[in-house]
Structure formats: C-alpha cells, structure tokens
mmCIF file of C-alpha atoms and ligand atoms in Angstrom:
data_model
loop_
_atom_site.group_PDB
_atom_site.id
_atom_site.type_symbol
_atom_site.label_atom_id
_atom_site.label_comp_id
_atom_site.label_asym_id
_atom_site.label_seq_id
_atom_site.Cartn_x
_atom_site.Cartn_y
_atom_site.Cartn_z
ATOM 1 C CA MET I 1 89.277 63.572 -158.990
ATOM 2 C CA ALA I 2 88.538 62.663 -161.918
ATOM 3 C CA ASN I 3 90.131 59.248 -161.217
ATOM 4 C CA ASN I 4 88.153 58.373 -158.213
ATOM 5 C CA TYR I 5 85.242 57.771 -159.940
ATOM 6 C CA ASN I 6 84.682 54.023 -162.006
ATOM 7 C CA ASN I 7 82.226 54.623 -165.775
ATOM 8 C CA ASN I 8 78.802 54.437 -163.684
ATOM 9 C CA ASN I 9 80.356 58.148 -161.859
ATOM 10 C CA VAL I 10 80.810 55.013 -158.644
ATOM 11 C CA ARG I 11 83.144 57.143 -156.159
ATOM 12 C CA ILE I 12 85.967 53.899 -155.929
ATOM 13 C CA ASP I 13 89.245 53.999 -153.953
ATOM 14 C CA PRO I 14 92.088 54.963 -155.885
ATOM 15 C CA ALA I 15 94.414 52.728 -154.518
ATOM 16 C CA THR I 16 92.745 49.535 -155.117
ATOM 17 C CA GLY I 17 90.451 50.088 -157.660
ATOM 18 C CA LEU I 18 87.471 49.138 -156.083
ATOM 19 C CA ARG I 19 84.670 50.830 -154.320
ATOM 20 C CA ILE I 20 85.121 51.842 -150.837
ATOM 21 C CA ILE I 21 83.217 49.913 -148.448
ATOM 22 C CA ASN I 22 81.307 52.153 -146.240
ATOM 23 C CA PHE I 23 80.305 50.960 -143.431
ATOM 24 C CA SER I 24 79.260 54.361 -141.869
ATOM 25 C CA ALA I 25 76.411 54.646 -139.005
ATOM 26 C CA GLY I 26 74.255 57.626 -141.611
ATOM 27 C CA PRO I 27 74.237 58.784 -143.976
ATOM 28 C CA GLY I 28 75.070 55.597 -145.339
ATOM 29 C CA LEU I 29 76.110 53.676 -148.532
ATOM 30 C CA MET I 30 73.674 53.405 -151.026
ATOM 31 C CA PRO I 31 72.541 50.607 -153.905
ATOM 32 C CA VAL I 32 75.234 51.342 -156.560
ATOM 33 C CA SER I 33 72.710 50.939 -158.995
ATOM 34 C CA VAL I 34 70.954 53.621 -157.653
ATOM 35 C CA LEU I 35 73.494 56.209 -157.772
ATOM 36 C CA ALA I 36 73.894 55.188 -160.904
ATOM 37 C CA GLU I 37 70.371 56.052 -161.657
ATOM 38 C CA ALA I 38 70.508 58.856 -160.259
ATOM 39 C CA GLY I 39 73.944 59.990 -161.635
ATOM 40 C CA GLN I 40 71.943 60.416 -164.873
ATOM 41 C CA SER I 41 68.807 62.086 -163.922
ATOM 42 C CA MET I 42 70.257 65.136 -162.662
ATOM 43 C CA ALA I 43 70.706 66.217 -166.058
ATOM 44 C CA SER I 44 68.398 64.879 -167.727
ATOM 45 C CA PHE I 45 65.125 63.236 -166.155
ATOM 46 C CA SER I 46 61.729 65.103 -167.543
ATOM 47 C CA GLN I 47 61.675 66.555 -170.996
ATOM 48 C CA GLY I 48 64.898 68.622 -170.856
ATOM 49 C CA HIS I 49 64.903 68.795 -167.098
ATOM 50 C CA GLY I 50 67.309 67.724 -164.281
ATOM 51 C CA LEU I 51 65.390 66.056 -161.415
ATOM 52 C CA MET I 52 66.225 68.870 -158.824
ATOM 53 C CA GLU I 53 65.042 71.486 -161.187
ATOM 54 C CA LEU I 54 61.333 70.169 -161.441
ATOM 55 C CA SER I 55 58.719 72.134 -159.927
ATOM 56 C CA HIS I 56 57.247 70.492 -156.974
ATOM 57 C CA ARG I 57 54.068 70.859 -158.506
ATOM 58 C CA GLY I 58 54.409 70.072 -161.770
ATOM 59 C CA LYS I 59 53.077 66.675 -163.532
ATOM 60 C CA ALA I 60 56.454 65.272 -163.103
ATOM 61 C CA PHE I 61 57.337 65.224 -159.723
ATOM 62 C CA GLU I 62 54.039 64.316 -158.448
ATOM 63 C CA ALA I 63 54.491 61.110 -160.457
ATOM 64 C CA VAL I 64 57.421 60.723 -158.364
ATOM 65 C CA LEU I 65 55.910 61.437 -154.752
ATOM 66 C CA ALA I 66 52.692 59.451 -156.011
ATOM 67 C CA GLU I 67 55.351 56.066 -156.627
ATOM 68 C CA THR I 68 57.403 57.053 -153.864
ATOM 69 C CA GLU I 69 54.958 56.630 -151.219
ATOM 70 C CA ALA I 70 52.457 53.793 -153.079
ATOM 71 C CA ASP I 71 55.600 51.596 -153.127
ATOM 72 C CA PHE I 72 56.874 52.706 -149.183
ATOM 73 C CA ARG I 73 53.565 51.386 -148.755
ATOM 74 C CA GLN I 74 53.747 48.080 -150.500
ATOM 75 C CA LEU I 75 56.704 47.405 -149.541
ATOM 76 C CA LEU I 76 56.061 47.822 -145.702
ATOM 77 C CA ALA I 77 52.194 46.719 -145.733
ATOM 78 C CA ILE I 78 50.844 49.604 -144.380
ATOM 79 C CA PRO I 79 46.903 49.054 -143.605
ATOM 80 C CA ASP I 80 44.421 51.745 -144.714
ATOM 81 C CA GLY I 81 43.661 53.965 -142.542
ATOM 82 C CA TYR I 82 47.015 55.679 -141.963
ATOM 83 C CA SER I 83 48.826 58.847 -143.762
ATOM 84 C CA VAL I 84 52.088 58.446 -144.957
ATOM 85 C CA LEU I 85 54.255 62.265 -144.729
ATOM 86 C CA PHE I 86 56.915 63.240 -145.734
ATOM 87 C CA MET I 87 58.632 65.548 -143.674
ATOM 88 C CA GLN I 88 61.931 67.856 -142.748
ATOM 89 C CA GLY I 89 63.886 68.340 -139.398
ATOM 90 C CA GLY I 90 65.476 64.947 -139.250
ATOM 91 C CA ALA I 91 64.377 62.173 -136.793
ATOM 92 C CA THR I 92 65.822 64.966 -134.293
ATOM 93 C CA LEU I 93 63.026 66.527 -134.903
ATOM 94 C CA GLN I 94 60.331 64.349 -134.589
ATOM 95 C CA PHE I 95 60.974 64.485 -131.152
ATOM 96 C CA SER I 96 59.758 67.346 -130.514
ATOM 97 C CA THR I 97 56.813 66.884 -132.982
ATOM 98 C CA VAL I 98 55.533 63.542 -131.467
ATOM 99 C CA ALA I 99 55.748 65.230 -128.268
ATOM 100 C CA LEU I 100 53.628 68.537 -129.282
ATOM 101 C CA ASN I 101 51.034 66.445 -131.424
ATOM 102 C CA LEU I 102 50.742 63.699 -129.297
ATOM 103 C CA VAL I 103 50.860 64.579 -125.870
ATOM 104 C CA GLY I 104 47.059 65.127 -125.298
ATOM 105 C CA ALA I 105 45.206 67.634 -123.578
ATOM 106 C CA ASP I 106 44.524 65.454 -120.003
ATOM 107 C CA ALA I 107 47.044 66.519 -117.836
ATOM 108 C CA ASP I 108 47.358 63.768 -115.757
ATOM 109 C CA ALA I 109 48.219 61.437 -118.272
ATOM 110 C CA LYS I 110 52.331 61.042 -119.203
ATOM 111 C CA CYS I 111 54.190 60.049 -121.931
ATOM 112 C CA ASP I 112 56.561 57.175 -120.887
ATOM 113 C CA TYR I 113 59.551 56.897 -122.650
ATOM 114 C CA ILE I 114 61.942 53.467 -122.617
ATOM 115 C CA VAL I 115 65.059 54.546 -122.670
ATOM 116 C CA THR I 116 67.462 51.526 -124.614
ATOM 117 C CA GLY I 117 70.371 53.917 -125.594
ATOM 118 C CA ALA I 118 71.317 57.565 -127.115
ATOM 119 C CA TRP I 119 68.439 58.435 -129.001
ATOM 120 C CA SER I 120 65.680 56.893 -127.082
ATOM 121 C CA ALA I 121 67.139 59.134 -124.033
ATOM 122 C CA LYS I 122 67.809 62.214 -126.435
ATOM 123 C CA ALA I 123 63.778 61.729 -127.568
ATOM 124 C CA ALA I 124 63.018 61.513 -124.160
ATOM 125 C CA GLU I 125 64.823 65.079 -122.967
ATOM 126 C CA GLU I 126 62.959 66.890 -125.565
ATOM 127 C CA ALA I 127 59.845 65.912 -124.605
ATOM 128 C CA GLU I 128 60.506 66.869 -120.908
ATOM 129 C CA ARG I 129 62.335 70.166 -122.161
ATOM 130 C CA LEU I 130 58.840 71.224 -124.458
ATOM 131 C CA LEU I 131 56.127 69.712 -121.854
ATOM 132 C CA GLY I 132 57.594 69.882 -118.390
ATOM 133 C CA LYS I 133 58.887 67.020 -115.947
ATOM 134 C CA GLY I 134 55.577 65.919 -115.044
ATOM 135 C CA ARG I 135 54.808 64.748 -117.916
ATOM 136 C CA VAL I 136 57.655 62.522 -119.318
ATOM 137 C CA ASN I 137 57.904 59.178 -117.210
ATOM 138 C CA VAL I 138 61.085 57.414 -117.877
ATOM 139 C CA VAL I 139 59.707 53.621 -117.608
ATOM 140 C CA VAL I 140 63.045 52.243 -118.003
ATOM 141 C CA SER I 141 66.857 53.367 -118.575
ATOM 142 C CA THR I 142 70.178 51.682 -119.974
ATOM 143 C CA LYS I 143 71.729 55.190 -120.492
ATOM 144 C CA LYS I 144 74.026 55.568 -117.974
ATOM 145 C CA SER I 145 76.550 52.954 -118.771
ATOM 146 C CA LYS I 146 78.821 53.447 -121.780
ATOM 147 C CA HIS I 147 78.413 50.033 -123.485
ATOM 148 C CA ASN I 148 75.504 48.802 -122.286
ATOM 149 C CA GLY I 149 73.533 46.693 -124.798
ATOM 150 C CA ASP I 150 71.375 44.905 -121.582
ATOM 151 C CA VAL I 151 67.786 45.896 -121.814
ATOM 152 C CA PRO I 152 66.698 45.166 -118.303
ATOM 153 C CA ALA I 153 63.771 42.500 -117.882
ATOM 154 C CA LEU I 154 60.127 43.853 -118.548
ATOM 155 C CA ASP I 155 59.257 42.899 -114.935
ATOM 156 C CA GLN I 156 61.289 46.408 -113.862
ATOM 157 C CA TRP I 157 60.045 48.784 -116.336
ATOM 158 C CA LYS I 158 57.603 51.246 -114.405
ATOM 159 C CA PHE I 159 54.801 52.108 -116.672
ATOM 160 C CA SER I 160 52.680 55.119 -115.861
ATOM 161 C CA GLN I 161 49.029 54.746 -114.339
ATOM 162 C CA LYS I 162 47.786 56.890 -117.321
ATOM 163 C CA GLN I 163 49.544 57.251 -120.491
ATOM 164 C CA ALA I 164 49.557 59.844 -123.597
ATOM 165 C CA TYR I 165 51.834 57.373 -125.182
ATOM 166 C CA VAL I 166 54.456 54.895 -125.293
ATOM 167 C CA PHE I 167 57.693 55.456 -127.628
ATOM 168 C CA TYR I 168 60.670 53.565 -128.137
ATOM 169 C CA CYS I 169 63.805 53.301 -130.516
ATOM 170 C CA ASP I 170 63.714 50.142 -132.080
ATOM 171 C CA ASN I 171 67.459 50.244 -132.877
ATOM 172 C CA GLU I 172 69.727 52.114 -130.913
ATOM 173 C CA THR I 173 71.996 53.184 -133.595
ATOM 174 C CA VAL I 174 75.287 53.891 -131.175
ATOM 175 C CA HIS I 175 74.997 51.629 -128.925
ATOM 176 C CA GLY I 176 73.658 48.728 -131.581
ATOM 177 C CA VAL I 177 70.675 47.488 -129.581
ATOM 178 C CA GLU I 178 67.649 46.367 -131.341
ATOM 179 C CA PHE I 179 64.150 45.298 -130.225
ATOM 180 C CA GLY I 180 62.981 44.348 -133.585
ATOM 181 C CA ASN I 181 59.815 41.657 -132.841
ATOM 182 C CA LYS I 182 61.143 41.081 -129.164
ATOM 183 C CA PHE I 183 59.971 44.196 -128.197
ATOM 184 C CA PRO I 184 57.313 43.301 -125.546
ATOM 185 C CA PHE I 185 53.883 44.236 -127.643
ATOM 186 C CA ASP I 186 51.431 42.954 -125.354
ATOM 187 C CA ALA I 187 53.070 45.381 -122.231
ATOM 188 C CA ILE I 188 51.607 48.476 -124.206
ATOM 189 C CA PRO I 189 47.176 48.693 -123.786
ATOM 190 C CA SER I 190 45.586 48.656 -127.340
ATOM 191 C CA ASN I 191 44.285 51.778 -126.903
ATOM 192 C CA VAL I 192 47.012 53.749 -125.736
ATOM 193 C CA PRO I 193 49.553 54.735 -129.080
ATOM 194 C CA LEU I 194 52.626 53.260 -129.616
ATOM 195 C CA ILE I 195 55.527 55.461 -130.723
ATOM 196 C CA CYS I 196 58.688 54.152 -132.799
ATOM 197 C CA ASP I 197 61.299 55.845 -134.048
ATOM 198 C CA MET I 198 62.970 53.276 -137.117
ATOM 199 C CA SER I 199 65.172 55.783 -138.300
ATOM 200 C CA SER I 200 68.658 53.160 -138.529
ATOM 201 C CA ASN I 201 66.422 50.118 -138.958
ATOM 202 C CA ILE I 202 63.076 50.872 -141.352
ATOM 203 C CA LEU I 203 63.070 48.541 -144.503
ATOM 204 C CA SER I 204 65.395 46.410 -142.842
ATOM 205 C CA GLY I 205 62.606 43.626 -142.707
ATOM 206 C CA PRO I 206 58.617 43.036 -142.325
ATOM 207 C CA ILE I 207 56.837 44.623 -139.235
ATOM 208 C CA ASP I 208 53.058 45.004 -138.057
ATOM 209 C CA VAL I 209 52.533 48.978 -138.891
ATOM 210 C CA SER I 210 48.940 47.779 -136.981
ATOM 211 C CA LYS I 211 50.973 47.109 -134.134
ATOM 212 C CA TYR I 212 51.918 51.105 -133.858
ATOM 213 C CA GLY I 213 50.098 54.566 -134.103
ATOM 214 C CA LEU I 214 53.273 56.102 -135.356
ATOM 215 C CA ILE I 215 56.661 55.256 -136.700
ATOM 216 C CA PHE I 216 58.812 57.869 -138.085
ATOM 217 C CA ALA I 217 62.418 57.767 -140.102
ATOM 218 C CA GLY I 218 64.940 59.232 -141.050
ATOM 219 C CA ALA I 219 66.110 58.637 -144.452
ATOM 220 C CA GLN I 220 69.873 58.481 -144.309
ATOM 221 C CA LYS I 221 70.596 54.721 -143.244
ATOM 222 C CA ASN I 222 68.192 52.424 -145.280
ATOM 223 C CA MET I 223 66.002 54.670 -147.730
ATOM 224 C CA GLY I 224 68.083 57.246 -148.768
ATOM 225 C CA PRO I 225 69.930 60.756 -148.623
ATOM 226 C CA ALA I 226 69.348 62.872 -145.332
ATOM 227 C CA GLY I 227 66.799 65.475 -145.779
ATOM 228 C CA VAL I 228 63.732 63.901 -145.809
ATOM 229 C CA THR I 229 61.883 61.705 -142.734
ATOM 230 C CA VAL I 230 59.143 59.546 -143.204
ATOM 231 C CA VAL I 231 56.140 59.631 -140.979
ATOM 232 C CA ILE I 232 53.662 56.796 -140.899
ATOM 233 C CA ILE I 233 50.868 57.602 -138.515
ATOM 234 C CA ARG I 234 47.416 56.077 -137.788
ATOM 235 C CA ASP I 235 44.981 58.717 -138.979
ATOM 236 C CA ASP I 236 43.007 58.505 -135.713
ATOM 237 C CA LEU I 237 45.811 60.224 -134.195
ATOM 238 C CA LEU I 238 45.428 63.213 -136.291
ATOM 239 C CA SER I 239 42.835 64.470 -133.829
ATOM 240 C CA PRO I 240 42.799 68.281 -132.714
ATOM 241 C CA SER I 241 42.515 66.525 -129.274
ATOM 242 C CA ARG I 242 46.023 64.375 -129.231
ATOM 243 C CA LYS I 243 47.426 67.707 -129.341
ATOM 244 C CA CYS I 244 49.096 69.720 -126.785
ATOM 245 C CA ALA I 245 46.881 71.958 -125.220
ATOM 246 C CA THR I 246 49.189 74.515 -123.453
ATOM 247 C CA GLN I 247 51.060 76.094 -126.466
ATOM 248 C CA PRO I 248 50.676 76.229 -130.237
ATOM 249 C CA ILE I 249 52.496 73.727 -132.761
ATOM 250 C CA PRO I 250 53.677 75.573 -135.481
ATOM 251 C CA GLN I 251 52.044 75.193 -138.655
ATOM 252 C CA LEU I 252 55.190 72.830 -140.116
ATOM 253 C CA LEU I 253 55.589 70.801 -137.041
ATOM 254 C CA ASP I 254 51.851 69.777 -137.081
ATOM 255 C CA TYR I 255 50.917 66.511 -138.625
ATOM 256 C CA ASN I 256 48.038 67.354 -139.798
ATOM 257 C CA THR I 257 49.556 70.507 -142.297
ATOM 258 C CA TYR I 258 51.041 67.609 -144.235
ATOM 259 C CA SER I 259 48.407 64.970 -144.079
ATOM 260 C CA THR I 260 45.426 67.422 -145.434
ATOM 261 C CA SER I 261 48.027 68.879 -148.374
ATOM 262 C CA GLN I 262 49.665 65.936 -149.239
ATOM 263 C CA SER I 263 53.420 66.972 -147.580
ATOM 264 C CA MET I 264 52.969 70.145 -150.350
ATOM 265 C CA TYR I 265 51.845 72.404 -148.047
ATOM 266 C CA ASN I 266 55.628 73.716 -148.609
ATOM 267 C CA THR I 267 58.283 72.917 -150.989
ATOM 268 C CA PRO I 268 58.910 69.604 -150.221
ATOM 269 C CA PRO I 269 62.839 68.207 -150.168
ATOM 270 C CA THR I 270 62.213 66.976 -154.018
ATOM 271 C CA PHE I 271 65.351 65.215 -154.481
ATOM 272 C CA PRO I 272 65.709 63.212 -151.073
ATOM 273 C CA ILE I 273 62.143 61.663 -152.111
ATOM 274 C CA TYR I 274 62.934 60.812 -155.661
ATOM 275 C CA MET I 275 66.075 59.284 -153.631
ATOM 276 C CA CYS I 276 63.830 57.169 -151.240
ATOM 277 C CA GLY I 277 62.192 56.354 -154.398
ATOM 278 C CA LEU I 278 64.572 54.438 -156.121
ATOM 279 C CA VAL I 279 65.937 52.886 -153.265
ATOM 280 C CA PHE I 280 62.152 51.477 -152.678
ATOM 281 C CA LYS I 281 62.287 50.020 -156.490
ATOM 282 C CA TRP I 282 65.976 48.573 -155.645
ATOM 283 C CA LEU I 283 64.257 46.685 -152.938
ATOM 284 C CA LYS I 284 60.921 45.626 -154.499
ATOM 285 C CA THR I 285 63.044 44.530 -157.874
ATOM 286 C CA GLU I 286 66.903 43.770 -157.059
ATOM 287 C CA ILE I 287 65.721 42.474 -153.353
ATOM 288 C CA GLY I 288 62.552 41.401 -154.093
ATOM 289 C CA GLY I 289 60.661 42.230 -151.064
ATOM 290 C CA LEU I 290 61.239 43.124 -147.157
ATOM 291 C CA ASP I 291 61.477 39.240 -146.206
ATOM 292 C CA GLN I 292 64.300 38.333 -148.727
ATOM 293 C CA MET I 293 65.358 41.535 -147.265
ATOM 294 C CA SER I 294 65.476 40.510 -143.849
ATOM 295 C CA ALA I 295 67.238 36.851 -145.153
ATOM 296 C CA ILE I 296 70.195 38.914 -146.489
ATOM 297 C CA ASN I 297 70.439 41.076 -143.168
ATOM 298 C CA THR I 298 70.432 38.224 -140.678
ATOM 299 C CA ALA I 299 73.508 36.421 -142.910
ATOM 300 C CA LYS I 300 75.267 39.464 -142.793
ATOM 301 C CA SER I 301 75.051 40.199 -139.319
ATOM 302 C CA SER I 302 75.015 36.484 -138.344
ATOM 303 C CA ALA I 303 78.254 36.251 -140.155
ATOM 304 C CA LEU I 304 80.093 39.208 -138.258
ATOM 305 C CA TYR I 305 78.694 38.410 -134.807
ATOM 306 C CA ASN I 306 79.990 34.840 -135.480
ATOM 307 C CA ALA I 307 83.363 35.592 -136.148
ATOM 308 C CA ILE I 308 83.549 38.081 -132.873
ATOM 309 C CA ASP I 309 81.923 35.204 -130.855
ATOM 310 C CA GLY I 310 84.205 32.893 -132.318
ATOM 311 C CA SER I 311 87.545 35.201 -131.704
ATOM 312 C CA ASN I 312 88.796 34.013 -128.087
ATOM 313 C CA GLY I 313 87.932 36.694 -126.961
ATOM 314 C CA PHE I 314 90.210 38.921 -129.210
ATOM 315 C CA TYR I 315 87.029 40.940 -130.614
ATOM 316 C CA VAL I 316 84.256 41.333 -127.884
ATOM 317 C CA CYS I 317 80.547 42.483 -128.467
ATOM 318 C CA PRO I 318 79.259 44.106 -125.089
ATOM 319 C CA VAL I 319 75.490 44.052 -126.578
ATOM 320 C CA ASN I 320 73.228 40.897 -124.949
ATOM 321 C CA LYS I 321 72.804 38.483 -127.624
ATOM 322 C CA ALA I 322 68.673 38.842 -127.361
ATOM 323 C CA TYR I 323 69.065 42.406 -128.330
ATOM 324 C CA ARG I 324 72.445 42.318 -131.003
ATOM 325 C CA SER I 325 71.254 44.990 -133.678
ATOM 326 C CA ARG I 326 71.556 43.407 -137.003
ATOM 327 C CA MET I 327 72.603 46.989 -138.405
ATOM 328 C CA ASN I 328 74.919 48.531 -136.226
ATOM 329 C CA VAL I 329 77.333 46.031 -134.919
ATOM 330 C CA CYS I 330 79.215 47.648 -131.840
ATOM 331 C CA PHE I 331 82.650 45.187 -131.194
ATOM 332 C CA LEU I 332 85.790 45.556 -128.789
ATOM 333 C CA VAL I 333 89.387 45.202 -130.022
ATOM 334 C CA ASN I 334 91.201 42.811 -127.251
ATOM 335 C CA PRO I 335 89.537 45.302 -124.458
ATOM 336 C CA LYS I 336 91.657 43.023 -121.789
ATOM 337 C CA SER I 337 94.858 44.117 -123.423
ATOM 338 C CA PRO I 338 97.062 46.945 -121.911
ATOM 339 C CA ASP I 339 97.196 48.368 -125.429
ATOM 340 C CA ALA I 340 93.463 47.933 -126.408
ATOM 341 C CA ALA I 341 93.506 52.026 -127.064
ATOM 342 C CA ALA I 342 96.583 51.545 -129.566
ATOM 343 C CA LEU I 343 94.972 47.971 -131.139
ATOM 344 C CA GLU I 344 92.091 50.286 -131.706
ATOM 345 C CA LYS I 345 93.479 52.767 -133.303
ATOM 346 C CA ARG I 346 95.811 50.041 -135.443
ATOM 347 C CA PHE I 347 92.748 48.254 -136.243
ATOM 348 C CA LEU I 348 90.733 51.495 -137.798
ATOM 349 C CA ALA I 349 93.796 53.027 -139.932
ATOM 350 C CA GLU I 350 94.312 49.151 -141.286
ATOM 351 C CA ALA I 351 91.048 48.900 -142.204
ATOM 352 C CA GLU I 352 90.756 51.911 -143.940
ATOM 353 C CA ALA I 353 94.021 51.301 -145.847
ATOM 354 C CA LYS I 354 92.273 48.689 -147.263
ATOM 355 C CA GLY I 355 89.084 50.349 -148.157
ATOM 356 C CA MET I 356 86.734 49.620 -145.056
ATOM 357 C CA VAL I 357 85.750 53.327 -144.140
ATOM 358 C CA GLN I 358 83.478 54.663 -141.261
ATOM 359 C CA LEU I 359 84.227 51.752 -138.419
ATOM 360 C CA ALA I 360 84.850 53.462 -135.327
ATOM 361 C CA GLY I 361 82.199 53.651 -133.116
ATOM 362 C CA HIS I 362 80.214 57.132 -131.495
ATOM 363 C CA ARG I 363 82.719 59.084 -130.725
ATOM 364 C CA SER I 364 80.443 58.620 -127.378
ATOM 365 C CA VAL I 365 80.929 55.440 -127.330
ATOM 366 C CA GLY I 366 84.600 54.308 -129.061
ATOM 367 C CA GLY I 367 84.981 50.776 -130.075
ATOM 368 C CA VAL I 368 84.310 50.003 -133.690
ATOM 369 C CA ARG I 369 81.135 50.204 -135.219
ATOM 370 C CA ALA I 370 80.129 48.333 -138.294
ATOM 371 C CA SER I 371 77.116 49.620 -139.829
ATOM 372 C CA LEU I 372 75.142 46.713 -142.226
ATOM 373 C CA TYR I 373 72.630 48.450 -143.792
ATOM 374 C CA ASN I 374 70.176 47.370 -146.611
ATOM 375 C CA ALA I 375 72.814 48.385 -148.688
ATOM 376 C CA MET I 376 76.220 46.395 -147.554
ATOM 377 C CA THR I 377 76.719 43.443 -149.416
ATOM 378 C CA LEU I 378 77.453 39.525 -147.733
ATOM 379 C CA GLU I 379 80.186 39.709 -149.443
ATOM 380 C CA ASN I 380 81.800 43.293 -148.739
ATOM 381 C CA VAL I 381 81.092 41.925 -144.760
ATOM 382 C CA GLN I 382 82.877 38.972 -145.423
ATOM 383 C CA ILE I 383 85.882 40.942 -146.469
ATOM 384 C CA LEU I 384 85.611 42.912 -143.096
ATOM 385 C CA ILE I 385 85.596 39.101 -141.643
ATOM 386 C CA ALA I 386 88.657 38.146 -143.639
ATOM 387 C CA PHE I 387 90.580 40.811 -142.911
ATOM 388 C CA MET I 388 89.584 40.624 -138.561
ATOM 389 C CA LYS I 389 90.731 37.239 -138.807
ATOM 390 C CA GLU I 390 93.861 38.335 -140.501
ATOM 391 C CA PHE I 391 94.389 41.020 -138.491
ATOM 392 C CA GLN I 392 94.029 38.712 -134.925
ATOM 393 C CA ALA I 393 96.525 36.314 -136.357
ATOM 394 C CA ARG I 394 99.634 38.692 -137.017
ATOM 395 C CA VAL I 395 99.199 41.444 -134.467
HETATM 396 N N1 PMP X 1 67.446 58.496 -134.072
HETATM 397 C C1 PMP X 1 68.329 57.775 -134.551
HETATM 398 C C2 PMP X 1 67.982 55.969 -134.338
HETATM 399 C C3 PMP X 1 69.228 57.470 -135.342
HETATM 400 O O1 PMP X 1 70.548 57.002 -135.929
HETATM 401 C C4 PMP X 1 69.860 59.401 -135.252
HETATM 402 C C5 PMP X 1 70.979 59.613 -136.054
HETATM 403 N N2 PMP X 1 71.958 58.585 -136.302
HETATM 404 C C6 PMP X 1 68.326 59.842 -134.935
HETATM 405 C C7 PMP X 1 67.478 60.242 -134.408
HETATM 406 C C8 PMP X 1 68.579 61.433 -135.731
HETATM 407 O O2 PMP X 1 67.795 61.486 -136.667
HETATM 408 P P1 PMP X 1 68.375 62.756 -137.500
HETATM 409 O O3 PMP X 1 69.987 63.467 -137.601
HETATM 410 O O4 PMP X 1 68.121 63.086 -139.306
HETATM 411 O O5 PMP X 1 67.876 64.362 -136.702
#
C-alpha cells in the first residue's frame, strides 16, 4: 500500500505515478492541498491533540466551527436573517426534515414538488409518506423516462392554489440536469418559501440566497467528506406555525434545535465540519471566490460538452442543452451502434486503465457520467477529452 501514496500522502495510480482522476458523483474528489493539510491535522492539530480527538465544546473546535460558518457565509454572501445549521443524516434526511418543519398547520396548503430527476422524486415520495398524499402536489415530473433531461415548459407546471412551500433540486446528480439561474423564480409567489436541494452544485458559483427560504446540501460533492449536511434557513421559517401540527418532530429533526444551540445540541460531526472549513478556505484563497469558481466550472463543462457535441454522434448527451449540468456530465457511447453496451463497457474499462475512475453512470440510468466538481481541474478534463477522441478514432 505504501507505494500508492506520494510524499504528500496523496493517493496515486501505481501504474502511472499520477493522482487518480476521480470522476465520482460523490463522495467526490477533494483539493489535493486540503487533503495534505488534513493529513497533518490528524496526528497534531492543537496542543498535541489530533483534530478528531478534540472536544466539540473546547476552544479549538469552537474556533473551527465559527470560522467555517463565517467563510461559508462570506462565500455565498448569505444575507442577515438567515441561520446556517450543521446537521447529519445526509441530504436524504432533509427530505423528511423539510416536510415535518415546513408543512404548516393549514390542512388546505400543499407542499409543491418540482420533479426533474431521481432526487426530487425521492423528496416528494418521502413528503407523501410522512404527510399523506393529500398534502403533496407534484407540480411537474420528468421521472418516468430513463434519460429525460428535458424540463417541460413552465406552462405545463401545475402549482397548487395554496402552497406551504415549493421544493426543487437545483442539480439532479443522476440525470445531469441543472437549473442554475434558469429556475423560474418569478413563478413562485414571494410569500411562499422556496426550498432547494443543492447537494451537488452548492458553491459551484454565486447564488442569490435571498430568493430562498431554505437551501440544504450534503457535503460530499463540493464541500467536504460525507457526514455533515449544511442548511441555510431564513429565520422566519423557524416559527412553530410552520411545523407539522399532526405529529411531533424528533428533537434532532427540528431546525430550531440547531439554530438555538449553534448546531451544538449534541456532538456535531467535527471532522467533516473541519474539512468543509478547509475547502472554504481553498475556495477563498486558492480559487479566489465563487465568481472565479463559476468561470472554471463553465470552462470545464463546456469543453466536455463541446467534445461530445462535436463527435458526429459517437458521444451523445441526452440532456436538453438549456439544462445541462456543469457538475455531472452524462453521455452515451455510440448509442446507435448495435454493440453500444459492449462499447460503453470497453470505454469505461480503458478509461480506468488510464487512471480515470468512477465514470460509470448511476446504476438506474447507465451510460457514462463525468462529475466535474469544484476540485476537478480543467487539465484533468482535457485528459478525459483527449482519451475520448483517441478512443473514437480507434474503435
Ligand atoms: N440530493 C442530491 C442532489 C444528491 O446528489 C444526493 C446524493 N447523491 C442526495 C440528495 C442524497 O444525499 P445523501 O446520500 O447525503 O443522503
């Protein structure tokens, strides 16, 4: 094993001596400088303690938490009047938490779900399970088709008359469908909280937080390791009147528990929070902020989509151009060929042999998926593109 790590303790491909290019959809790759610094903090972080050995109530960890939150707020320009909470249970637990905390007491109001892929579909299903079908309205759904990256026109969306909240997923990780600034914000009345799952594109560029009631994101794509979920909530949504009136909310699923205790009601996930803090510093200092990050992300994904679109149909991205994700680029290998399945397998195996790993699409949709999270470099995307061209010319 020792041979598989370089001097910075960074995993390398034993065949090529290069760091493996990790296209995983999550947990995703992290900046090398962050991994190296975290490696050193393991054994010694503060006064002879390793980072993971610190008491969460001690001064050293308190400082980590405060700085992590401050940097996050600065990066996203979070306005006053919003709380930042550090929770556990992944983004999936937020599907339950949102429903229980925000459905409100008015039995006529519905929770509106915009379903544009696997994750928003799951969120809607969980809300229905907890609240009953009568409280949930699916505004629009593209769930049925395997590779349907086409978001129906707004005039086909069926909002409820009385809305408790509107939920959507900004970047559907499985299907490679992203709204970004194309989300029709004007279609949501200003008094209806807009709830967004940003697990797979948070911090990929600037956003206007003031358009949202609540944003949540699991850490393990653009922020840090799995284990912490970051929630941004507008403070008026912490009011008891927003909560489910028909069943009690477990204490650790109540947003108020976190907001009144600075996420320290019980032991928070100290290590993932620390890692997020390092990533936020990397974004601020090495990248230069979210405008710069956004430009890099556009350069990476445009290069790859251009290569796909310029391949004369050998590579095909099934997602409508308007909604193509900058984070998860999904494509098929020569889908019209009678041996498309074998070709795809060969593509994945050969890419892996060259150190480009985790390129297989989600098991529910197949195909190829290259996840280009923040820590993915343009140089590494160019290596993938060069391989794609060489593969096409050869087979
Ligand atoms: N939402 C989105 C957009 C995701 O990509 C994922 C995970 N891939 C989830 C929710 C679920 O996250 P978790 O596994 O952290 O519960």
